[in-house]
């Protein structure tokens, strides 16, 4: 019937006239008018993020959709991908043009340069203005690219992620250890030997293949994060771009870690161990992790015993730290407006933000008399404090400052977010904050460098190999892969950027 009508009214003017004149039958009545108006207006967004595929993910997704549909006329298909698979999955989605709308992005700048993420500036002055005004301006500065554009929404959290060394409180008290005295790897040696001798049931040090940025203790930061070993001193406005593995500081770090490995302080599988959450009840004396204020509370929950920690890197706001959690909209999304509406709500509405983080009240958590969250746990689980059915990954999903705090055995202080704000106000910005090199002209060299990095980095940074033998090979193969070409290009771009950002 529709085809017949179209054939009979081909000329546009006649078509309009005919449609206006038709009764609610014939051509028009052949269309499906059974849908309700609110069903037609609701848009579904496909959303990818990091995390385990929880047993209750669909239940939480349904509840989220109930709230989203009521508030902004949007629903989502909520897809979680595991840590080890996530990067490859997002790369495949983008490379193949598979439809999706929103994703947590782990490699923000390179995907921007590939044209993968939607430029958000015009939205942030309109439907995303509440979100823009809520999130710390320094975070927006950190995600702004060289063309002046913003292509992602940063997680509103701590501005500086400092390396912190954590220890079991029981051993710290038992041996009257002043953890603030230990700020270099070398200073740890007598302490580690004592623990190895007196507490043989404890793993003295725990490292994994991703290791920590020990070079930050010397004031260095990566110009583009790993796996590119090019660094700059954060507070020196004229510091050159260098291969960190050619410095005396790197040699000191590698020699110290190697000696610790030979002496049996470090777990033997460090070079092969994947980065992972803290294992419950595992007896580990020293562990390094990146965190902000009060991180030891969450680490204590994860470990199952009280840990104390001490930051050993400067309170610096770097491009890496402010880009630690970014949600982006697919540049090819069919629903950019609705995607920004969703991100705006997630960053400004406590109901939806807490739902994403903790699940459903009464099912996955309850509130104590102070209004703090008590996560429900399973007595049958191998991990007795693992949340039942659902667990959000906090840094991946928007504004922290509207989250409820955690109660229970290791409760957050009620003024937790005020403490975060106070800490943020004291942090110092790196002289490199916001710099993002464009490596499209040296992409072949960058890929070759990555192959060399993967061949040597983990074994060197965990002490698993002889430094005298392996470090020269690493540096030589980096040169052969084109590291000098990449360094020169980044230095050129940095010189221009420094003129524009005095």
CSV table of C-alpha atoms in Angstrom, one decimal:
chain,number,residue,atom,x,y,z
A,1,UNK,CA,0.0,0.0,0.0
A,2,UNK,CA,2.9,2.4,0.9
A,3,UNK,CA,4.7,1.7,-2.3
A,4,UNK,CA,1.5,2.3,-4.3
A,5,UNK,CA,1.1,5.7,-2.5
A,6,UNK,CA,4.7,6.7,-3.2
A,7,UNK,CA,4.4,5.9,-6.9
A,8,UNK,CA,1.2,7.9,-7.1
A,9,UNK,CA,2.6,10.9,-5.3
A,10,UNK,CA,6.2,11.1,-6.6
A,11,UNK,CA,6.4,14.8,-6.9
A,12,UNK,CA,7.3,16.3,-3.5
A,13,UNK,CA,4.6,19.0,-3.4
A,14,UNK,CA,1.9,16.5,-4.4
A,15,UNK,CA,3.1,14.0,-1.9
A,16,UNK,CA,2.8,16.6,0.9
A,17,UNK,CA,-0.7,17.6,-0.2
A,18,UNK,CA,-1.8,14.0,-0.5
A,19,UNK,CA,-0.6,13.1,2.9
A,20,UNK,CA,-2.3,16.1,4.5
A,21,UNK,CA,-5.6,15.2,2.8
A,22,UNK,CA,-5.5,11.4,3.7
A,23,UNK,CA,-7.7,10.1,6.5
A,24,UNK,CA,-6.1,7.9,9.2
A,25,UNK,CA,-6.3,4.9,6.9
A,26,UNK,CA,-5.0,3.7,3.5
A,27,UNK,CA,-1.3,4.5,3.1
A,28,UNK,CA,-0.7,5.9,6.6
A,29,UNK,CA,-2.6,3.2,8.4
A,30,UNK,CA,-0.3,0.6,6.9
A,31,UNK,CA,2.5,2.1,9.1
A,32,UNK,CA,3.1,0.5,12.5
A,33,UNK,CA,1.4,2.9,14.9
A,34,UNK,CA,1.2,0.5,17.8
A,35,UNK,CA,4.4,1.8,19.5
A,36,UNK,CA,3.9,4.3,22.4
A,37,UNK,CA,5.4,7.7,22.0
A,38,UNK,CA,7.8,7.1,24.9
A,39,UNK,CA,9.1,3.9,23.3
A,40,UNK,CA,9.8,5.8,20.0
A,41,UNK,CA,11.7,8.5,21.8
A,42,UNK,CA,13.9,6.3,23.9
A,43,UNK,CA,17.3,5.8,22.4
A,44,UNK,CA,19.5,2.8,23.3
A,45,UNK,CA,23.3,3.4,23.6
A,46,UNK,CA,25.9,0.7,23.4
A,47,UNK,CA,28.5,1.2,26.2
A,48,UNK,CA,31.8,-0.6,26.7
A,49,UNK,CA,33.9,-0.5,29.8
A,50,UNK,CA,36.5,-2.4,31.9
A,51,UNK,CA,35.5,-5.0,34.4
A,52,UNK,CA,34.4,-8.6,35.0
A,53,UNK,CA,31.1,-9.6,33.5
A,54,UNK,CA,29.2,-9.8,36.7
A,55,UNK,CA,26.4,-12.4,37.3
A,56,UNK,CA,24.0,-9.6,38.0
A,57,UNK,CA,25.1,-7.3,35.2
A,58,UNK,CA,21.8,-7.6,33.4
A,59,UNK,CA,19.8,-7.0,36.6
A,60,UNK,CA,21.8,-3.8,37.2
A,61,UNK,CA,21.6,-2.8,33.5
A,62,UNK,CA,17.8,-3.1,33.7
A,63,UNK,CA,17.6,-0.9,36.8
A,64,UNK,CA,20.0,1.6,35.2
A,65,UNK,CA,17.7,1.7,32.2
A,66,UNK,CA,14.7,2.3,34.3
A,67,UNK,CA,16.3,5.4,35.8
A,68,UNK,CA,17.9,6.6,32.5
A,69,UNK,CA,14.6,6.3,30.6
A,70,UNK,CA,12.7,8.2,33.2
A,71,UNK,CA,15.3,11.0,33.5
A,72,UNK,CA,16.7,11.5,30.0
A,73,UNK,CA,14.8,9.1,27.6
A,74,UNK,CA,17.9,6.9,27.1
A,75,UNK,CA,18.8,3.3,27.8
A,76,UNK,CA,22.1,1.5,27.5
A,77,UNK,CA,23.5,-1.9,26.6
A,78,UNK,CA,26.1,-2.3,29.3
A,79,UNK,CA,29.0,-4.4,28.2
A,80,UNK,CA,32.0,-5.2,30.5
A,81,UNK,CA,35.3,-6.6,29.0
A,82,UNK,CA,38.1,-8.1,31.1
A,83,UNK,CA,41.3,-6.2,31.7
A,84,UNK,CA,43.5,-8.4,29.5
A,85,UNK,CA,41.1,-8.3,26.5
A,86,UNK,CA,39.8,-4.8,26.7
A,87,UNK,CA,42.4,-2.9,24.6
A,88,UNK,CA,42.2,-5.4,21.8
A,89,UNK,CA,38.4,-5.4,21.8
A,90,UNK,CA,38.2,-1.6,21.6
A,91,UNK,CA,40.8,-1.5,18.8
A,92,UNK,CA,38.8,-4.2,16.9
A,93,UNK,CA,35.5,-2.3,17.3
A,94,UNK,CA,37.1,0.9,16.0
A,95,UNK,CA,39.1,-0.7,13.2
A,96,UNK,CA,36.1,-2.6,11.8
A,97,UNK,CA,33.6,0.2,12.3
A,98,UNK,CA,31.4,-2.0,14.6
A,99,UNK,CA,28.6,0.3,15.9
A,100,UNK,CA,28.9,1.4,19.5
A,101,UNK,CA,28.4,4.8,21.3
A,102,UNK,CA,30.5,5.2,24.4
A,103,UNK,CA,33.6,3.5,25.8
A,104,UNK,CA,36.1,3.8,28.5
A,105,UNK,CA,39.4,4.7,26.7
A,106,UNK,CA,42.7,3.3,27.8
A,107,UNK,CA,44.8,5.0,25.1
A,108,UNK,CA,43.1,8.3,24.7
A,109,UNK,CA,45.5,10.4,22.6
A,110,UNK,CA,46.3,7.8,20.0
A,111,UNK,CA,42.6,7.1,19.4
A,112,UNK,CA,42.0,10.8,19.1
A,113,UNK,CA,44.7,11.0,16.5
A,114,UNK,CA,43.0,8.2,14.6
A,115,UNK,CA,39.8,10.1,14.6
A,116,UNK,CA,38.0,7.6,16.8
A,117,UNK,CA,36.5,9.9,19.4
A,118,UNK,CA,33.9,12.6,19.0
A,119,UNK,CA,35.0,16.2,19.6
A,120,UNK,CA,32.9,17.4,22.5
A,121,UNK,CA,33.5,21.2,22.8
A,122,UNK,CA,30.2,22.3,21.4
A,123,UNK,CA,28.3,19.9,23.6
A,124,UNK,CA,30.1,21.0,26.7
A,125,UNK,CA,28.7,24.5,26.4
A,126,UNK,CA,25.2,23.2,26.0
A,127,UNK,CA,23.8,19.8,27.1
A,128,UNK,CA,27.0,18.9,28.8
A,129,UNK,CA,27.5,22.2,30.6
A,130,UNK,CA,26.5,20.8,34.1
A,131,UNK,CA,29.1,18.1,33.7
A,132,UNK,CA,31.7,20.6,32.4
A,133,UNK,CA,31.1,22.9,35.4
A,134,UNK,CA,31.3,20.0,37.9
A,135,UNK,CA,34.6,18.4,36.8
A,136,UNK,CA,37.8,20.1,37.9
A,137,UNK,CA,39.1,22.5,35.3
A,138,UNK,CA,42.6,21.0,35.5
A,139,UNK,CA,41.2,17.7,34.3
A,140,UNK,CA,39.7,19.4,31.2
A,141,UNK,CA,43.1,21.0,30.6
A,142,UNK,CA,44.7,17.6,30.7
A,143,UNK,CA,42.4,16.0,28.1
A,144,UNK,CA,42.5,19.0,25.7
A,145,UNK,CA,44.4,18.0,22.6
A,146,UNK,CA,46.9,19.9,20.4
A,147,UNK,CA,44.1,21.1,18.1
A,148,UNK,CA,42.4,22.7,21.1
A,149,UNK,CA,39.7,20.1,21.2
A,150,UNK,CA,38.3,18.0,24.0
A,151,UNK,CA,37.5,14.4,23.0
A,152,UNK,CA,36.7,12.7,26.3
A,153,UNK,CA,35.2,13.2,29.7
A,154,UNK,CA,37.8,12.7,32.5
A,155,UNK,CA,36.9,11.0,35.8
A,156,UNK,CA,36.5,13.7,38.5
A,157,UNK,CA,38.9,12.2,41.1
A,158,UNK,CA,42.3,12.9,42.6
A,159,UNK,CA,44.5,15.0,40.3
A,160,UNK,CA,47.8,13.4,41.2
A,161,UNK,CA,48.2,9.6,41.4
A,162,UNK,CA,51.2,9.2,43.6
A,163,UNK,CA,53.3,6.0,43.9
A,164,UNK,CA,52.7,4.7,47.4
A,165,UNK,CA,54.5,1.8,49.2
A,166,UNK,CA,52.2,-0.2,51.4
A,167,UNK,CA,53.0,-2.5,54.3
A,168,UNK,CA,51.0,-4.7,56.7
A,169,UNK,CA,50.2,-2.6,59.8
A,170,UNK,CA,50.8,-5.6,62.1
A,171,UNK,CA,54.5,-5.9,61.0
A,172,UNK,CA,55.0,-2.1,61.1
A,173,UNK,CA,53.8,-2.1,64.7
A,174,UNK,CA,55.6,-5.3,65.7
A,175,UNK,CA,59.0,-3.9,64.5
A,176,UNK,CA,58.3,-0.2,65.2
A,177,UNK,CA,59.0,0.7,61.6
A,178,UNK,CA,58.8,4.3,60.6
A,179,UNK,CA,57.6,3.9,57.0
A,180,UNK,CA,58.2,7.6,56.2
A,181,UNK,CA,62.0,7.0,56.4
A,182,UNK,CA,61.9,4.8,53.3
A,183,UNK,CA,61.7,6.9,50.1
A,184,UNK,CA,64.2,5.2,47.8
A,185,UNK,CA,64.7,1.6,46.7
A,186,UNK,CA,68.2,1.5,48.2
A,187,UNK,CA,66.9,2.6,51.6
A,188,UNK,CA,64.7,-0.5,51.8
A,189,UNK,CA,67.5,-3.1,51.7
A,190,UNK,CA,68.1,-3.6,55.5
A,191,UNK,CA,64.4,-3.5,56.2
A,192,UNK,CA,63.7,-6.2,53.5
A,193,UNK,CA,66.5,-8.4,54.8
A,194,UNK,CA,65.1,-8.2,58.3
A,195,UNK,CA,61.6,-9.2,57.1
A,196,UNK,CA,63.0,-12.0,55.0
A,197,UNK,CA,64.9,-13.4,58.0
A,198,UNK,CA,62.3,-12.9,60.7
A,199,UNK,CA,59.0,-13.3,58.8
A,200,UNK,CA,59.6,-16.1,56.3
A,201,UNK,CA,55.9,-16.6,55.7
A,202,UNK,CA,55.7,-13.2,54.0
A,203,UNK,CA,56.7,-12.5,50.4
A,204,UNK,CA,59.2,-9.7,51.0
A,205,UNK,CA,58.4,-7.7,47.9
A,206,UNK,CA,55.7,-8.2,45.2
A,207,UNK,CA,56.2,-7.0,41.6
A,208,UNK,CA,54.4,-7.8,38.4
A,209,UNK,CA,55.3,-7.4,34.7
A,210,UNK,CA,53.9,-3.9,34.4
A,211,UNK,CA,55.9,-2.7,37.4
A,212,UNK,CA,55.8,0.8,38.7
A,213,UNK,CA,57.3,4.0,37.3
A,214,UNK,CA,60.2,4.0,39.7
A,215,UNK,CA,61.7,6.8,37.6
A,216,UNK,CA,59.1,9.2,39.0
A,217,UNK,CA,61.0,9.2,42.3
A,218,UNK,CA,63.7,11.1,40.4
A,219,UNK,CA,61.2,13.6,39.0
A,220,UNK,CA,60.7,12.1,35.5
A,221,UNK,CA,57.5,11.5,33.7
A,222,UNK,CA,56.7,9.7,30.4
A,223,UNK,CA,55.9,12.0,27.4
A,224,UNK,CA,53.4,9.5,26.2
A,225,UNK,CA,53.3,6.8,28.9
A,226,UNK,CA,54.7,3.3,28.3
A,227,UNK,CA,55.8,1.5,26.1
A,228,UNK,CA,57.8,4.5,24.8
A,229,UNK,CA,60.8,5.0,27.1
A,230,UNK,CA,61.1,8.7,26.5
A,231,UNK,CA,60.8,10.9,29.6
A,232,UNK,CA,61.2,14.5,30.7
A,233,UNK,CA,61.8,16.1,34.1
A,234,UNK,CA,58.4,17.3,35.2
A,235,UNK,CA,59.3,20.6,36.9
A,236,UNK,CA,62.1,21.7,34.5
A,237,UNK,CA,60.5,24.0,31.9
A,238,UNK,CA,63.5,23.4,29.6
A,239,UNK,CA,64.2,19.7,30.2
A,240,UNK,CA,65.1,17.7,27.1
A,241,UNK,CA,63.4,14.5,26.0
A,242,UNK,CA,65.6,11.6,26.9
A,243,UNK,CA,65.7,7.8,26.7
A,244,UNK,CA,65.3,7.1,30.4
A,245,UNK,CA,67.2,3.8,30.1
A,246,UNK,CA,70.4,5.7,29.1
A,247,UNK,CA,70.4,7.7,32.4
A,248,UNK,CA,72.4,7.0,35.6
A,249,UNK,CA,69.1,7.1,37.6
A,250,UNK,CA,67.7,4.2,35.5
A,251,UNK,CA,70.9,2.2,36.1
A,252,UNK,CA,70.6,2.7,39.8
A,253,UNK,CA,67.0,1.5,39.8
A,254,UNK,CA,67.8,-1.5,37.7
A,255,UNK,CA,70.9,-2.5,39.7
A,256,UNK,CA,69.0,-2.2,43.0
A,257,UNK,CA,66.0,-4.3,41.7
A,258,UNK,CA,68.4,-6.9,40.4
A,259,UNK,CA,70.2,-7.2,43.7
A,260,UNK,CA,66.8,-7.6,45.5
A,261,UNK,CA,65.8,-10.3,43.1
A,262,UNK,CA,69.1,-12.2,43.5
A,263,UNK,CA,68.7,-11.9,47.3
A,264,UNK,CA,65.2,-13.5,47.1
A,265,UNK,CA,63.2,-10.5,48.1
A,266,UNK,CA,61.1,-10.4,44.9
A,267,UNK,CA,58.6,-13.0,43.7
A,268,UNK,CA,60.3,-15.2,41.1
A,269,UNK,CA,57.4,-15.0,38.7
A,270,UNK,CA,57.4,-11.2,38.7
A,271,UNK,CA,58.3,-10.8,35.0
A,272,UNK,CA,55.4,-13.1,34.0
A,273,UNK,CA,52.8,-12.0,36.5
A,274,UNK,CA,49.9,-10.0,35.1
A,275,UNK,CA,48.9,-6.8,36.9
A,276,UNK,CA,46.0,-7.7,39.1
A,277,UNK,CA,44.0,-6.6,42.1
A,278,UNK,CA,45.5,-7.3,45.6
A,279,UNK,CA,44.9,-10.9,46.6
A,280,UNK,CA,43.0,-11.4,49.8
A,281,UNK,CA,44.9,-12.6,52.8
A,282,UNK,CA,48.1,-12.9,50.8
A,283,UNK,CA,51.1,-12.2,53.1
A,284,UNK,CA,53.1,-9.5,51.4
A,285,UNK,CA,55.4,-7.1,53.2
A,286,UNK,CA,56.1,-4.5,50.5
A,287,UNK,CA,53.9,-3.6,47.6
A,288,UNK,CA,53.9,-0.5,45.4
A,289,UNK,CA,50.7,1.0,44.0
A,290,UNK,CA,49.4,4.2,42.5
A,291,UNK,CA,46.8,6.0,44.6
A,292,UNK,CA,45.4,9.1,46.1
A,293,UNK,CA,44.4,10.2,49.6
A,294,UNK,CA,43.0,7.4,51.8
A,295,UNK,CA,43.9,4.7,49.3
A,296,UNK,CA,45.1,2.4,52.2
A,297,UNK,CA,41.4,2.0,53.2
A,298,UNK,CA,40.5,0.3,50.0
A,299,UNK,CA,43.8,-1.6,49.9
A,300,UNK,CA,43.0,-2.9,53.4
A,301,UNK,CA,39.6,-4.1,52.3
A,302,UNK,CA,41.2,-5.9,49.3
A,303,UNK,CA,44.0,-7.5,51.4
A,304,UNK,CA,41.7,-8.5,54.2
A,305,UNK,CA,44.1,-7.0,56.8
A,306,UNK,CA,45.0,-3.5,57.7
A,307,UNK,CA,47.8,-2.0,55.6
A,308,UNK,CA,49.5,1.4,55.9
A,309,UNK,CA,51.1,3.4,53.1
A,310,UNK,CA,53.5,6.2,52.4
A,311,UNK,CA,53.8,8.2,49.1
A,312,UNK,CA,57.3,8.2,47.6
A,313,UNK,CA,56.7,10.3,44.5
A,314,UNK,CA,56.0,14.1,44.2
A,315,UNK,CA,52.5,15.4,44.4
A,316,UNK,CA,52.5,16.2,40.7
A,317,UNK,CA,49.6,16.6,38.4
A,318,UNK,CA,50.7,15.0,35.1
A,319,UNK,CA,49.1,14.4,31.8
A,320,UNK,CA,49.2,10.7,32.6
A,321,UNK,CA,47.5,11.2,36.0
A,322,UNK,CA,44.6,13.3,34.7
A,323,UNK,CA,44.1,10.9,31.8
A,324,UNK,CA,43.8,7.9,34.1
A,325,UNK,CA,40.1,7.6,33.6
A,326,UNK,CA,38.3,8.9,30.5
A,327,UNK,CA,35.0,8.1,28.8
A,328,UNK,CA,34.7,8.9,25.2
A,329,UNK,CA,31.9,9.0,22.5
A,330,UNK,CA,32.5,7.1,19.3
A,331,UNK,CA,33.0,9.6,16.4
A,332,UNK,CA,30.7,7.4,14.3
A,333,UNK,CA,28.0,7.2,17.0
A,334,UNK,CA,24.5,7.5,15.6
A,335,UNK,CA,23.4,9.1,18.9
A,336,UNK,CA,26.0,11.8,19.9
A,337,UNK,CA,23.5,14.0,21.6
A,338,UNK,CA,22.1,11.2,23.7
A,339,UNK,CA,25.6,10.0,24.5
A,340,UNK,CA,26.5,13.3,25.9
A,341,UNK,CA,23.2,13.5,27.9
A,342,UNK,CA,24.1,10.1,29.4
A,343,UNK,CA,27.7,11.3,30.4
A,344,UNK,CA,26.3,14.5,31.8
A,345,UNK,CA,23.9,12.6,34.0
A,346,UNK,CA,26.5,10.1,35.1
A,347,UNK,CA,28.7,12.9,36.3
A,348,UNK,CA,26.0,15.0,38.1
A,349,UNK,CA,23.3,12.7,39.3
A,350,UNK,CA,24.1,10.8,42.6
A,351,UNK,CA,21.3,8.2,42.0
A,352,UNK,CA,22.7,6.9,38.7
A,353,UNK,CA,26.3,7.3,39.7
A,354,UNK,CA,25.9,5.2,42.8
A,355,UNK,CA,23.9,2.6,40.9
A,356,UNK,CA,26.8,2.1,38.5
A,357,UNK,CA,29.3,1.9,41.2
A,358,UNK,CA,27.6,-0.2,43.9
A,359,UNK,CA,24.7,-1.9,42.2
A,360,UNK,CA,21.1,-2.0,43.6
A,361,UNK,CA,20.4,-0.9,47.1
A,362,UNK,CA,19.0,-3.8,49.1
A,363,UNK,CA,20.4,-6.4,46.6
A,364,UNK,CA,24.1,-5.5,46.4
A,365,UNK,CA,24.5,-3.2,49.4
A,366,UNK,CA,22.7,-1.6,52.3
A,367,UNK,CA,23.3,1.6,54.1
A,368,UNK,CA,24.4,1.9,57.7
A,369,UNK,CA,23.1,4.5,60.2
A,370,UNK,CA,25.6,7.0,58.9
A,371,UNK,CA,24.5,6.5,55.3
A,372,UNK,CA,27.6,4.7,54.3
A,373,UNK,CA,27.6,1.7,52.0
A,374,UNK,CA,27.8,-1.8,53.4
A,375,UNK,CA,28.5,-4.2,50.5
A,376,UNK,CA,26.7,-7.5,50.6
A,377,UNK,CA,29.1,-10.4,50.4
A,378,UNK,CA,28.8,-14.1,49.9
A,379,UNK,CA,29.8,-16.6,52.6
A,380,UNK,CA,30.1,-19.3,49.9
A,381,UNK,CA,32.6,-17.3,47.8
A,382,UNK,CA,36.4,-18.0,47.9
A,383,UNK,CA,36.6,-14.3,48.6
A,384,UNK,CA,34.4,-13.6,51.6
A,385,UNK,CA,34.3,-9.8,51.0
A,386,UNK,CA,33.8,-10.0,47.3
A,387,UNK,CA,30.6,-8.1,46.4
A,388,UNK,CA,27.7,-10.3,45.6
A,389,UNK,CA,26.7,-10.3,42.0
A,390,UNK,CA,28.0,-6.9,40.8
A,391,UNK,CA,31.0,-4.6,41.2
A,392,UNK,CA,31.6,-1.3,39.5
A,393,UNK,CA,35.1,-0.2,38.6
A,394,UNK,CA,35.2,3.2,40.2
A,395,UNK,CA,37.8,5.1,38.2
A,396,UNK,CA,36.2,4.2,34.8
A,397,UNK,CA,32.7,5.6,35.4
A,398,UNK,CA,32.6,9.3,36.2
A,399,UNK,CA,32.5,11.7,39.1
A,400,UNK,CA,33.7,10.3,42.4
A,401,UNK,CA,32.5,13.3,44.5
A,402,UNK,CA,28.9,12.2,44.3
A,403,UNK,CA,29.5,8.7,45.4
A,404,UNK,CA,28.5,7.5,48.9
A,405,UNK,CA,31.4,6.5,51.1
A,406,UNK,CA,32.1,3.0,52.3
A,407,UNK,CA,31.4,1.8,55.8
A,408,UNK,CA,32.2,-1.5,57.4
A,409,UNK,CA,35.5,-2.9,58.8
A,410,UNK,CA,37.7,-0.3,57.2
A,411,UNK,CA,35.3,2.7,56.9
A,412,UNK,CA,36.0,5.8,54.8
A,413,UNK,CA,35.9,9.0,56.9
A,414,UNK,CA,32.6,10.9,56.4
A,415,UNK,CA,34.6,13.8,55.0
A,416,UNK,CA,36.4,11.7,52.5
A,417,UNK,CA,35.6,13.8,49.5
A,418,UNK,CA,36.5,17.0,51.4
A,419,UNK,CA,39.9,15.5,52.0
A,420,UNK,CA,40.3,14.7,48.3
A,421,UNK,CA,39.4,18.3,47.4
A,422,UNK,CA,41.9,19.6,49.9
A,423,UNK,CA,44.7,17.4,48.5
A,424,UNK,CA,43.8,18.4,45.0
A,425,UNK,CA,44.2,22.1,45.9
A,426,UNK,CA,47.8,21.4,47.1
A,427,UNK,CA,49.1,19.4,44.1
A,428,UNK,CA,51.5,21.0,41.7
A,429,UNK,CA,51.1,21.0,37.9
A,430,UNK,CA,53.8,19.4,35.8
A,431,UNK,CA,55.4,21.7,33.2
A,432,UNK,CA,54.4,19.1,30.7
A,433,UNK,CA,50.7,19.0,31.6
A,434,UNK,CA,48.5,18.8,28.5
A,435,UNK,CA,51.3,18.1,26.0
A,436,UNK,CA,50.4,15.3,23.6
A,437,UNK,CA,52.9,14.5,20.8
A,438,UNK,CA,51.5,13.5,17.4
A,439,UNK,CA,53.4,10.3,16.4
A,440,UNK,CA,51.6,9.7,13.1
A,441,UNK,CA,54.7,10.6,11.2
A,442,UNK,CA,56.8,8.0,13.0
A,443,UNK,CA,54.2,5.3,13.5
A,444,UNK,CA,56.5,2.6,12.0
A,445,UNK,CA,59.2,3.3,14.5
A,446,UNK,CA,56.8,3.5,17.4
A,447,UNK,CA,55.5,0.0,16.5
A,448,UNK,CA,59.0,-1.4,16.3
A,449,UNK,CA,59.9,0.2,19.6
A,450,UNK,CA,56.9,-1.4,21.3
A,451,UNK,CA,58.2,-4.8,20.1
A,452,UNK,CA,61.6,-4.2,21.7
A,453,UNK,CA,60.0,-2.9,24.9
A,454,UNK,CA,57.9,-6.0,25.2
A,455,UNK,CA,61.0,-8.2,24.7
A,456,UNK,CA,63.0,-6.6,27.5
A,457,UNK,CA,61.1,-4.3,29.8
A,458,UNK,CA,59.4,-6.7,32.2
A,459,UNK,CA,62.5,-8.8,32.9
A,460,UNK,CA,64.7,-5.7,33.5
A,461,UNK,CA,62.2,-3.9,35.7
A,462,UNK,CA,61.6,-6.9,37.9
A,463,UNK,CA,65.3,-7.8,38.4
A,464,UNK,CA,64.9,-11.1,36.6
A,465,UNK,CA,67.9,-10.7,34.3
A,466,UNK,CA,71.5,-9.5,34.5
A,467,UNK,CA,71.5,-5.8,33.9
A,468,UNK,CA,75.1,-5.7,32.5
A,469,UNK,CA,74.1,-8.2,29.8
A,470,UNK,CA,70.6,-7.1,28.9
A,471,UNK,CA,70.5,-3.3,29.3
A,472,UNK,CA,73.0,-2.6,26.5
A,473,UNK,CA,71.0,-4.9,24.2
A,474,UNK,CA,67.8,-3.2,25.1
A,475,UNK,CA,69.2,0.3,24.3
A,476,UNK,CA,70.9,-0.9,21.1
A,477,UNK,CA,67.7,-2.5,19.8
A,478,UNK,CA,65.7,0.6,20.7
A,479,UNK,CA,68.1,2.7,18.5
A,480,UNK,CA,67.7,0.2,15.7
A,481,UNK,CA,64.0,0.4,16.0
A,482,UNK,CA,64.2,4.2,15.5
A,483,UNK,CA,64.0,5.6,19.0
A,484,UNK,CA,66.2,8.6,18.1
A,485,UNK,CA,63.9,9.5,15.2
A,486,UNK,CA,60.9,9.5,17.6
A,487,UNK,CA,62.8,11.4,20.3
A,488,UNK,CA,63.9,14.2,17.8
A,489,UNK,CA,60.3,14.5,16.6
A,490,UNK,CA,58.8,14.7,20.0
A,491,UNK,CA,61.5,17.3,21.1
A,492,UNK,CA,60.6,19.4,18.0
A,493,UNK,CA,56.9,19.3,18.9
A,494,UNK,CA,57.6,20.0,22.6
A,495,UNK,CA,59.7,23.1,21.7
A,496,UNK,CA,56.8,24.5,19.7
A,497,UNK,CA,54.3,23.6,22.5
A,498,UNK,CA,56.5,25.3,25.2
A,499,UNK,CA,56.4,28.6,23.2
A,500,UNK,CA,52.6,28.4,23.0
A,501,UNK,CA,52.3,27.4,26.7
A,502,UNK,CA,54.8,29.5,28.6
